């Protein structure tokens, strides 16, 4: 039973295309996240949703648009892909109440823009 | 503001010898601290976490970490390295809310046979 699952795992696409990455969690968490990991392995939060409401929106180009149809899903849509968008994108989830709640990560989606 | 510093970008040990991965933190709040491991082409897996209970925290696969407030450190240790421990390790700080995570830059652990 995969706790946080995201698809696709690998995605190769051309510049200018639009693509989506889907994420689902079956842990009953109320908060979901998207993180980006660059080529140097540095992880940076992009978005966070709590109960389907956007609570964190870091400095991310507006070509990136998250959508949360319900608490268990948080999808990431990217328009007009650029070479610099090539990275690993991680979905994650947690309970929001109280500091120290463990964040559970998906396996990652490797995006390559050519 | 909060920050996490992983003092070594790369650590190399021989199989069977001890592992020490160092992490210092800075936080205005009582911190919660985590260590995650990332194997090649995999997601992040929680090794252990500290949330103001016992200062010595035991995790999975024989890892443990000690929270030292006076030194603002949360170093990860393991008595005997195994080949399967080769991975990237991240020290992570949680502040006032779980979504305020701050990641260290990672330490790559290599294990030499």
mmCIF file of N, CA and C in Angstrom, chain A residues 99-103, chain B residues 23 32-36 46-51 74 90-94 98 101:
data_model
loop_
_atom_site.group_PDB
_atom_site.id
_atom_site.type_symbol
_atom_site.label_atom_id
_atom_site.label_comp_id
_atom_site.label_asym_id
_atom_site.label_seq_id
_atom_site.Cartn_x
_atom_site.Cartn_y
_atom_site.Cartn_z
ATOM 1 N N UNK A 99 3.616 21.229 15.575
ATOM 2 C CA UNK A 99 4.934 21.101 14.969
ATOM 3 C C UNK A 99 5.437 19.679 15.162
ATOM 4 N N UNK A 100 6.280 19.272 14.272
ATOM 5 C CA UNK A 100 6.883 17.956 14.405
ATOM 6 C C UNK A 100 6.131 16.845 13.733
ATOM 7 N N UNK A 101 5.044 17.174 13.049
ATOM 8 C CA UNK A 101 4.353 16.118 12.309
ATOM 9 C C UNK A 101 5.213 15.654 11.151
ATOM 10 N N UNK A 102 5.280 14.355 11.007
ATOM 11 C CA UNK A 102 6.124 13.789 9.954
ATOM 12 C C UNK A 102 5.512 14.064 8.584
ATOM 13 N N UNK A 103 6.362 14.468 7.670
ATOM 14 C CA UNK A 103 5.943 14.625 6.281
ATOM 15 C C UNK A 103 6.356 13.376 5.515
ATOM 16 N N UNK B 23 24.848 17.804 11.778
ATOM 17 C CA UNK B 23 23.799 18.775 11.459
ATOM 18 C C UNK B 23 23.700 19.784 12.591
ATOM 19 N N UNK B 32 11.502 20.905 16.030
ATOM 20 C CA UNK B 32 11.390 19.478 15.751
ATOM 21 C C UNK B 32 12.393 19.201 14.637
ATOM 22 N N UNK B 33 13.107 18.107 14.779
ATOM 23 C CA UNK B 33 14.177 17.810 13.831
ATOM 24 C C UNK B 33 14.018 16.397 13.285
ATOM 25 N N UNK B 34 14.344 16.254 12.029
ATOM 26 C CA UNK B 34 14.180 14.985 11.331
ATOM 27 C C UNK B 34 15.467 14.663 10.565
ATOM 28 N N UNK B 35 15.678 13.391 10.353
ATOM 29 C CA UNK B 35 16.640 12.926 9.358
ATOM 30 C C UNK B 35 15.880 12.073 8.350
ATOM 31 N N UNK B 36 16.079 12.425 7.080
ATOM 32 C CA UNK B 36 15.522 11.645 5.981
ATOM 33 C C UNK B 36 16.671 11.077 5.167
ATOM 34 N N UNK B 46 11.755 8.652 6.032
ATOM 35 C CA UNK B 46 12.069 9.131 7.371
ATOM 36 C C UNK B 46 12.930 8.109 8.101
ATOM 37 N N UNK B 47 14.066 8.574 8.643
ATOM 38 C CA UNK B 47 14.913 7.723 9.471
ATOM 39 C C UNK B 47 14.526 7.838 10.941
ATOM 40 N N UNK B 48 14.365 9.077 11.394
ATOM 41 C CA UNK B 48 14.024 9.325 12.788
ATOM 42 C C UNK B 48 13.619 10.781 12.956
ATOM 43 N N UNK B 49 13.008 11.075 14.134
ATOM 44 C CA UNK B 49 12.645 12.460 14.405
ATOM 45 C C UNK B 49 12.713 12.755 15.897
ATOM 46 N N UNK B 50 12.977 14.006 16.190
ATOM 47 C CA UNK B 50 13.006 14.516 17.563
ATOM 48 C C UNK B 50 11.905 15.557 17.703
ATOM 49 N N UNK B 51 11.074 15.374 18.772
ATOM 50 C CA UNK B 51 9.991 16.341 18.988
ATOM 51 C C UNK B 51 9.858 16.681 20.467
ATOM 52 N N UNK B 74 22.198 18.153 15.945
ATOM 53 C CA UNK B 74 21.369 16.951 15.851
ATOM 54 C C UNK B 74 22.104 15.993 14.921
ATOM 55 N N UNK B 90 19.366 13.894 4.599
ATOM 56 C CA UNK B 90 18.928 15.270 4.795
ATOM 57 C C UNK B 90 18.511 15.482 6.244
ATOM 58 N N UNK B 91 19.042 16.539 6.822
ATOM 59 C CA UNK B 91 18.605 16.993 8.132
ATOM 60 C C UNK B 91 17.538 18.062 7.897
ATOM 61 N N UNK B 92 16.417 17.957 8.609
ATOM 62 C CA UNK B 92 15.276 18.830 8.337
ATOM 63 C C UNK B 92 14.760 19.412 9.648
ATOM 64 N N UNK B 93 14.427 20.685 9.618
ATOM 65 C CA UNK B 93 13.953 21.403 10.793
ATOM 66 C C UNK B 93 12.507 21.831 10.572
ATOM 67 N N UNK B 94 11.685 21.590 11.584
ATOM 68 C CA UNK B 94 10.308 22.066 11.548
ATOM 69 C C UNK B 94 10.131 23.109 12.633
ATOM 70 N N UNK B 98 4.129 22.299 10.798
ATOM 71 C CA UNK B 98 4.819 21.240 10.051
ATOM 72 C C UNK B 98 5.102 21.653 8.625
ATOM 73 N N UNK B 101 9.003 23.656 6.852
ATOM 74 C CA UNK B 101 10.186 22.810 6.884
ATOM 75 C C UNK B 101 11.373 23.526 6.270
#
